[in-house]
XYZ file of C-alpha atoms in Angstrom:
511
model
C 46.782 30.337 -9.863
C 46.064 28.262 -6.784
C 47.099 27.765 -3.172
C 47.550 24.535 -1.280
C 47.295 26.201 2.124
C 44.137 25.822 4.177
C 42.314 28.635 5.885
C 43.111 29.013 9.581
C 39.799 29.092 11.424
C 40.777 28.971 15.067
C 39.038 30.165 18.185
C 37.530 29.196 21.524
C 33.927 28.270 22.149
C 31.985 27.804 25.385
C 28.390 27.299 26.444
C 26.365 30.067 28.045
C 22.698 30.750 28.715
C 21.491 33.806 26.825
C 18.079 35.398 26.166
C 16.085 33.837 23.335
C 16.329 36.998 21.247
C 18.202 38.039 18.128
C 21.615 36.341 17.957
C 23.275 36.910 14.586
C 25.738 34.072 15.214
C 22.817 31.656 14.806
C 21.842 33.327 11.543
C 25.432 33.012 10.347
C 25.584 29.289 11.103
C 22.407 28.754 9.097
C 23.782 30.938 6.295
C 26.725 28.533 5.900
C 24.179 25.820 5.149
C 22.556 27.940 2.443
C 25.827 29.077 0.900
C 27.291 25.582 0.608
C 24.024 23.834 -0.196
C 23.304 25.944 -3.270
C 26.728 25.587 -4.908
C 27.277 23.136 -7.760
C 30.616 21.293 -7.309
C 30.089 19.596 -10.688
C 30.214 22.936 -12.505
C 33.361 24.603 -11.206
C 31.722 25.389 -7.852
C 29.368 27.987 -9.309
C 26.185 28.763 -7.347
C 22.726 28.053 -8.676
C 21.403 31.402 -9.863
C 17.687 31.118 -9.142
C 15.709 29.126 -6.572
C 11.911 28.785 -6.651
C 9.849 27.697 -3.651
C 6.274 28.547 -4.714
C 5.935 25.259 -6.628
C 4.856 21.750 -5.676
C 8.434 20.645 -6.227
C 10.847 23.500 -5.388
C 13.716 23.708 -7.840
C 16.866 25.646 -8.605
C 18.838 26.194 -11.768
C 21.852 28.083 -13.046
C 21.340 31.534 -14.468
C 23.325 34.092 -16.499
C 26.872 35.365 -16.459
C 26.204 36.651 -12.921
C 27.310 33.278 -11.513
C 31.003 33.954 -12.170
C 30.745 37.323 -10.434
C 28.425 36.402 -7.567
C 30.376 33.292 -6.564
C 32.943 35.812 -5.323
C 30.343 37.128 -2.890
C 29.882 33.593 -1.587
C 33.654 33.237 -1.265
C 33.844 36.393 0.852
C 30.807 35.395 2.926
C 32.062 31.939 3.937
C 34.877 33.292 6.182
C 32.626 35.993 7.615
C 29.977 33.473 8.629
C 32.580 31.133 10.148
C 34.128 33.936 12.201
C 30.672 34.733 13.564
C 29.478 31.192 14.262
C 32.436 28.823 14.349
C 30.604 26.479 11.948
C 32.751 23.930 10.118
C 30.018 22.877 7.690
C 30.967 22.775 3.988
C 34.686 23.458 4.491
C 35.453 21.332 1.423
C 32.970 23.333 -0.664
C 34.594 26.575 0.488
C 38.043 25.315 -0.554
C 36.659 24.272 -3.934
C 35.114 27.695 -4.471
C 38.391 29.428 -3.634
C 40.487 27.268 -5.969
C 37.996 27.588 -8.835
C 38.018 31.381 -8.488
C 41.815 31.591 -8.491
C 41.966 29.345 -11.550
C 39.989 31.936 -13.525
C 42.725 34.547 -13.071
C 45.357 35.075 -15.752
C 46.942 38.037 -17.540
C 45.824 40.274 -14.678
C 42.101 39.669 -15.221
C 39.353 37.398 -13.914
C 37.853 35.587 -16.886
C 34.457 34.176 -17.712
C 35.792 31.462 -19.999
C 33.915 29.876 -22.857
C 32.411 26.618 -21.654
C 29.823 24.618 -23.636
C 28.388 23.422 -20.297
C 27.250 26.991 -19.620
C 25.048 28.066 -22.551
C 23.678 30.821 -20.307
C 27.032 32.601 -19.954
C 26.061 35.134 -22.642
C 22.584 35.768 -21.223
C 21.946 38.704 -18.906
C 18.745 40.767 -18.911
C 17.940 41.602 -22.548
C 21.571 41.196 -23.544
C 21.059 40.181 -27.173
C 18.864 43.215 -27.863
C 21.341 45.515 -26.100
C 24.652 44.138 -27.331
C 24.023 41.617 -30.080
C 24.497 37.876 -30.146
C 27.116 36.514 -27.762
C 30.373 34.914 -28.861
C 32.337 31.847 -27.829
C 35.205 33.948 -26.509
C 36.460 34.562 -22.992
C 35.514 37.887 -21.453
C 36.156 39.755 -18.214
C 33.650 42.030 -16.530
C 35.821 44.435 -14.477
C 33.188 44.574 -11.742
C 33.446 40.790 -11.352
C 37.240 40.992 -11.259
C 37.080 43.585 -8.502
C 34.461 41.574 -6.629
C 36.900 38.682 -6.713
C 39.581 40.935 -5.193
C 37.379 41.633 -2.202
C 37.388 37.871 -1.539
C 41.161 37.839 -1.874
C 41.509 40.555 0.772
C 39.532 38.432 3.227
C 41.510 35.293 2.375
C 44.871 36.982 2.982
C 43.766 37.718 6.561
C 43.116 34.048 7.368
C 45.749 32.316 5.247
C 49.421 33.299 5.145
C 50.128 32.804 1.455
C 51.898 35.359 -0.805
C 49.721 34.218 -3.716
C 46.944 36.521 -2.522
C 49.090 39.646 -2.728
C 50.333 38.551 -6.147
C 46.757 38.152 -7.376
C 45.698 41.495 -5.912
C 48.550 43.433 -7.481
C 48.106 41.717 -10.827
C 44.350 42.253 -11.068
C 44.414 45.879 -9.893
C 46.940 46.598 -12.624
C 44.841 44.571 -15.068
C 41.600 46.459 -14.504
C 43.548 49.723 -14.641
C 45.102 48.669 -17.958
C 41.766 48.125 -19.695
C 40.069 51.261 -18.306
C 39.336 53.983 -20.866
C 40.804 57.377 -19.895
C 39.086 60.692 -20.607
C 40.303 63.969 -19.118
C 40.642 63.391 -15.347
C 38.425 60.302 -15.118
C 38.306 56.716 -16.360
C 35.479 54.335 -17.193
C 34.538 50.986 -18.689
C 32.428 51.254 -21.852
C 28.901 49.942 -21.544
C 28.909 48.395 -25.042
C 32.478 47.145 -24.846
C 31.506 43.554 -25.543
C 28.394 41.404 -25.267
C 26.463 39.506 -22.590
C 26.466 42.308 -20.032
C 27.495 45.937 -19.598
C 31.260 46.585 -19.596
C 32.197 43.060 -20.765
C 35.820 43.095 -21.975
C 36.550 40.424 -24.626
C 39.957 38.763 -24.693
C 40.443 40.260 -28.140
C 39.869 43.783 -26.762
C 37.045 46.316 -26.493
C 34.566 46.272 -29.372
C 33.493 49.812 -28.551
C 34.881 52.452 -26.184
C 32.076 55.026 -26.185
C 31.189 56.550 -22.827
C 27.710 55.899 -21.426
C 25.375 58.855 -21.897
C 23.155 58.291 -18.866
C 22.843 56.301 -15.659
C 20.125 53.942 -16.891
C 22.166 52.576 -19.814
C 22.435 48.801 -19.709
C 20.364 45.946 -18.369
C 20.893 46.754 -14.672
C 19.485 50.271 -14.905
C 22.726 51.711 -13.505
C 26.006 52.167 -15.342
C 27.811 53.560 -12.269
C 27.077 50.263 -10.491
C 29.526 48.550 -12.832
C 32.295 50.847 -11.565
C 31.513 50.408 -7.863
C 33.608 47.356 -7.032
C 36.668 48.530 -9.025
C 36.661 51.703 -6.898
C 36.152 49.769 -3.667
C 38.747 47.068 -4.369
C 41.357 49.519 -5.671
C 40.939 51.697 -2.577
C 41.227 48.617 -0.339
C 44.410 47.504 -2.088
C 45.885 50.983 -1.772
C 45.111 50.933 1.957
C 46.859 47.560 2.256
C 49.809 48.060 -0.078
C 50.221 51.763 -0.823
C 50.173 50.932 -4.552
C 49.826 54.290 -6.383
C 48.190 52.579 -9.378
C 45.341 51.492 -7.119
C 44.795 54.980 -5.725
C 44.862 56.503 -9.202
C 42.262 54.018 -10.447
C 39.961 54.607 -7.471
C 40.264 58.383 -7.825
C 39.646 58.500 -11.574
C 36.643 56.191 -11.392
C 35.212 58.112 -8.458
C 35.363 61.276 -10.541
C 33.594 59.443 -13.355
C 30.824 58.148 -11.106
C 30.234 61.481 -9.368
C 29.438 63.282 -12.641
C 26.152 65.162 -12.407
C 24.665 63.321 -15.422
C 24.372 60.194 -13.278
C 22.524 61.747 -10.297
C 19.360 63.760 -9.644
C 17.485 65.073 -12.653
C 14.932 63.244 -14.760
C 15.313 59.502 -15.402
C 15.379 58.035 -18.888
C 11.816 58.304 -20.263
C 12.435 55.136 -22.266
C 12.746 53.060 -19.089
C 9.290 51.531 -18.824
C 7.891 49.482 -15.976
C 4.384 49.050 -17.352
C 2.553 46.364 -15.429
C 4.478 46.904 -12.202
C 2.024 48.392 -9.700
C 0.379 50.379 -12.497
C 3.329 52.715 -13.004
C 4.161 53.307 -16.647
C 7.575 54.831 -16.010
C 9.667 56.272 -13.197
C 9.326 59.954 -12.355
C 11.939 62.503 -11.322
C 12.834 62.488 -7.621
C 13.657 66.202 -7.598
C 11.807 69.422 -8.360
C 13.439 71.665 -10.941
C 14.915 74.033 -8.350
C 16.826 71.316 -6.457
C 20.463 70.441 -7.241
C 19.930 66.723 -6.711
C 23.118 65.787 -8.519
C 25.103 67.670 -5.884
C 23.266 65.817 -3.119
C 23.675 62.266 -4.376
C 19.982 61.880 -5.190
C 19.291 58.714 -7.172
C 16.323 57.445 -9.162
C 17.175 53.967 -10.404
C 18.180 50.537 -9.072
C 19.254 51.251 -5.477
C 21.443 48.187 -4.971
C 23.586 49.334 -7.893
C 23.587 52.861 -6.451
C 24.439 51.651 -2.967
C 27.439 49.692 -4.205
C 28.894 52.745 -5.919
C 28.264 54.855 -2.809
C 30.167 52.247 -0.805
C 33.009 52.382 -3.320
C 33.172 56.180 -3.256
C 33.147 56.148 0.543
C 35.988 53.629 0.664
C 38.019 55.831 -1.689
C 37.115 58.937 0.320
C 38.394 57.306 3.484
C 41.800 56.280 2.143
C 42.274 59.541 0.209
C 40.780 61.831 2.891
C 38.497 63.293 0.209
C 36.036 65.447 2.169
C 33.881 66.268 -0.874
C 33.350 62.581 -1.637
C 32.561 61.851 2.015
C 29.904 64.549 2.091
C 28.425 63.334 -1.200
C 27.908 59.842 0.216
C 26.517 61.124 3.524
C 23.938 63.258 1.734
C 23.054 60.382 -0.605
C 22.537 58.125 2.410
C 20.297 60.678 4.103
C 18.285 61.032 0.891
C 17.922 57.254 0.696
C 16.136 57.252 4.048
C 13.394 59.392 2.484
C 12.619 56.621 -0.003
C 10.873 54.305 2.424
C 10.071 53.796 6.112
C 13.400 54.183 7.926
C 11.900 53.575 11.378
C 11.398 49.919 10.397
C 14.464 49.729 8.160
C 12.634 49.457 4.821
C 13.728 51.324 1.681
C 12.043 51.252 -1.711
C 14.848 50.171 -4.031
C 12.895 51.062 -7.186
C 11.062 54.369 -6.476
C 7.878 54.915 -8.484
C 8.426 51.555 -10.150
C 8.053 48.487 -7.967
C 7.705 49.313 -4.273
C 9.997 46.608 -2.940
C 13.290 46.215 -1.111
C 15.972 43.977 -2.566
C 17.975 41.763 -0.207
C 21.182 42.896 -1.929
C 20.430 46.454 -0.903
C 19.772 45.508 2.718
C 23.381 44.377 3.105
C 24.611 47.518 1.343
C 22.515 49.845 3.495
C 23.844 48.286 6.705
C 27.397 48.613 5.383
C 26.860 52.298 4.611
C 25.365 53.009 8.038
C 28.233 51.271 9.816
C 31.046 52.889 7.811
C 29.553 56.380 7.898
C 29.257 56.053 11.675
C 32.801 54.728 11.995
C 34.119 57.677 9.976
C 32.362 60.179 12.239
C 30.063 61.390 9.458
C 26.960 60.703 11.516
C 25.491 58.376 14.125
C 23.495 55.803 12.191
C 23.531 52.867 14.605
C 19.775 53.173 15.157
C 19.318 52.786 11.394
C 21.522 49.699 11.400
C 19.528 48.253 14.286
C 16.187 48.859 12.560
C 17.314 47.396 9.242
C 18.916 44.353 10.858
C 16.006 43.460 13.151
C 13.089 44.209 10.847
C 14.270 43.271 7.377
C 17.680 41.635 7.173
C 16.955 38.666 9.419
C 13.302 38.531 8.329
C 14.321 38.096 4.692
C 16.574 35.156 5.540
C 15.053 31.710 5.050
C 14.971 30.229 8.570
C 11.574 28.498 8.908
C 11.480 25.204 7.043
C 7.875 24.435 8.006
C 6.689 27.729 6.550
C 8.407 27.271 3.199
C 7.126 23.680 2.977
C 3.616 25.012 3.583
C 4.085 27.541 0.752
C 5.288 24.801 -1.580
C 2.402 22.469 -0.729
C -0.125 25.231 -1.439
C 1.433 26.095 -4.821
C 0.750 24.929 -8.353
C 2.648 22.279 -10.248
C 6.019 23.284 -11.638
C 5.994 25.409 -14.774
C 9.636 24.857 -15.716
C 10.565 21.720 -17.601
C 13.579 19.603 -16.768
C 15.660 21.320 -19.443
C 15.934 25.005 -20.339
C 18.510 27.495 -21.596
C 19.879 27.410 -18.037
C 20.482 23.671 -17.990
C 18.602 21.042 -16.004
C 16.454 22.022 -13.037
C 17.647 20.590 -9.715
C 14.889 19.347 -7.381
C 16.732 17.196 -4.825
C 16.451 18.454 -1.212
C 16.070 22.040 -2.398
C 14.406 23.361 0.773
C 16.883 21.666 3.107
C 19.859 22.861 1.064
C 18.472 26.395 0.880
C 17.881 27.058 4.572
C 19.895 30.168 5.429
C 19.741 31.872 2.020
C 18.075 35.269 1.527
C 14.836 35.722 -0.378
C 15.049 38.448 -2.978
C 12.388 41.128 -2.526
C 10.166 42.406 0.280
C 7.408 44.907 0.925
C 7.370 46.696 4.294
C 5.496 43.782 5.891
C 6.220 40.630 3.888
C 8.378 38.835 1.363
C 6.877 39.582 -2.028
C 7.616 36.197 -3.642
C 9.271 33.067 -2.172
C 12.104 33.196 -4.703
C 15.756 34.122 -4.635
C 18.612 35.116 -6.913
C 22.185 34.245 -6.027
C 23.238 37.886 -5.569
C 20.802 38.385 -2.686
C 22.304 35.601 -0.595
C 25.801 36.913 -1.268
C 24.944 40.410 -0.048
C 22.498 39.445 2.681
C 24.992 37.201 4.441
C 27.526 40.010 4.470
C 24.911 42.301 5.980
C 24.796 39.853 8.896
C 28.542 40.222 9.346
C 28.572 44.034 9.116
C 25.923 44.303 11.837
C 27.535 41.634 14.044
C 31.043 43.063 13.712
C 29.858 46.606 14.346
C 27.712 45.657 17.333
C 30.711 45.334 19.668
C 34.236 46.565 19.036
C 37.340 45.839 21.127
C 40.508 47.938 21.252
C 43.059 46.890 23.840
C 41.153 46.613 27.123
C 38.293 48.862 25.955
C 34.983 47.554 24.602
C 32.517 49.751 22.708
C 28.919 48.537 22.425
C 27.090 49.988 19.403
C 24.076 47.680 19.050
C 22.055 46.149 21.874
C 21.877 42.616 20.491
C 23.292 39.347 21.824
C 27.032 39.252 21.183
C 29.941 37.259 22.585
C 33.473 38.673 22.544
C 36.791 38.379 24.366
C 36.297 41.301 26.738
C 32.594 41.031 27.449
C 29.322 39.440 26.390
C 26.115 41.310 25.662
C 22.845 39.648 26.727
C 19.947 41.539 25.213
C 16.326 41.001 26.272
C 15.098 43.510 23.675
C 12.431 43.891 22.424
C 10.557 41.732 24.948
C 12.019 43.386 28.043
C 13.684 46.752 28.435
C 16.853 45.132 29.721
C 20.400 44.555 28.470
C 23.075 42.856 30.596
C 26.797 43.397 29.933
C 28.793 40.464 31.319
C 32.272 41.841 31.757
C 35.110 39.355 31.378
C 38.250 41.437 30.915
C 37.320 45.010 29.907
C 38.718 47.879 31.999
C 36.556 50.404 30.107
C 33.166 49.939 28.460
């Protein structure tokens, strides 16, 4: 499948003098540089999976089956960053990414096709130990297919082409077709294929057993693999009214909300020996607390956050009050796992003591949507996360990263590896605007990034920017006191250096 139509990025720009404080439009323009600069046009426009800066010669290389799924994050981020900044950089790369993604769709699924140029396509975490040796057969990870749909929903808003609705309908029906039904819920089997959890081979599931616990699989979260199918199906139902989409979102929400996946005691076999001296994770809840009813989690928070976002999207379109309350309580619990006043959450409690850039974008998205739905007022949370960790984890200071590189040891990785050749040309310049992977409350832990973090971090920029100022008719609502330009008014924020914010009204009758 492909489209010959170009995206319609139109708008008006003008010059204005604003305070030299946080302006997310600037971050978005730089993010375009990082998104386009770390994509490989010679390999079907897939992003480089890992980038290392703490070496004399910074390098990047491809990595794992995640590239076929995470390129969809890049595809969704490109339009968001352009809407924010007006940047026209890497338009040809964006078109190439879109066409390559659409070409992977057939028979209602989004395929990771066998390709001898990608020997890493069957490598993810300890995949061989978990699922056996990989095969030279196409497979579809339903989470990747649904992640692709979220790109499609953005594309259809900026390009009038019926192909996007055709793809959406086909893939929603495809991921519903391969779901395994049990009672009133549906799931994707963890050991259905190889390479990664829930991989569906073209020849069909190898195993359809239901996961026994949340920490099954290499990601430490089996519900995380059902998050995007819920989210995308609920989105498509909202757009189209397709009953198949609503049924899929509902059944998978019921699966993911089962008590065996929340609260309680984590898997004692999950060991993190060597990480901050903790041998294994401990239970977040005392015996008398019904943590499963409250959305308490104990594993990989990014994976948990994505499923909470999916459940909340379903809850909104289905008016499911129980699901809404579950997510709200889970969000409130999440704030106890870190230092919310500065927007830092420990994504791996009792294990690693660090915040993942992926989760920063998710946490902002949850705060914004919960506030929009009237389930709480979390704009102060969004502000704290955005100012103190989201923008601080973005790579914006070239001099600093060059200093880190110069002070580092010689490269440890050879020119060839299981991930293909290492790329060393203009790595720092091409990477400006990406998001580094993990942070402590006061610093980036390691100057390194994985492709998923840039995909989610860039979208966190958009969620905060879009939510900062909303316009309905001739009414403007200001939610965040950061610099923001819009049709009805502009916000000039002197925070945090002066206690002053100026609203420059252009056409609003009510603010």
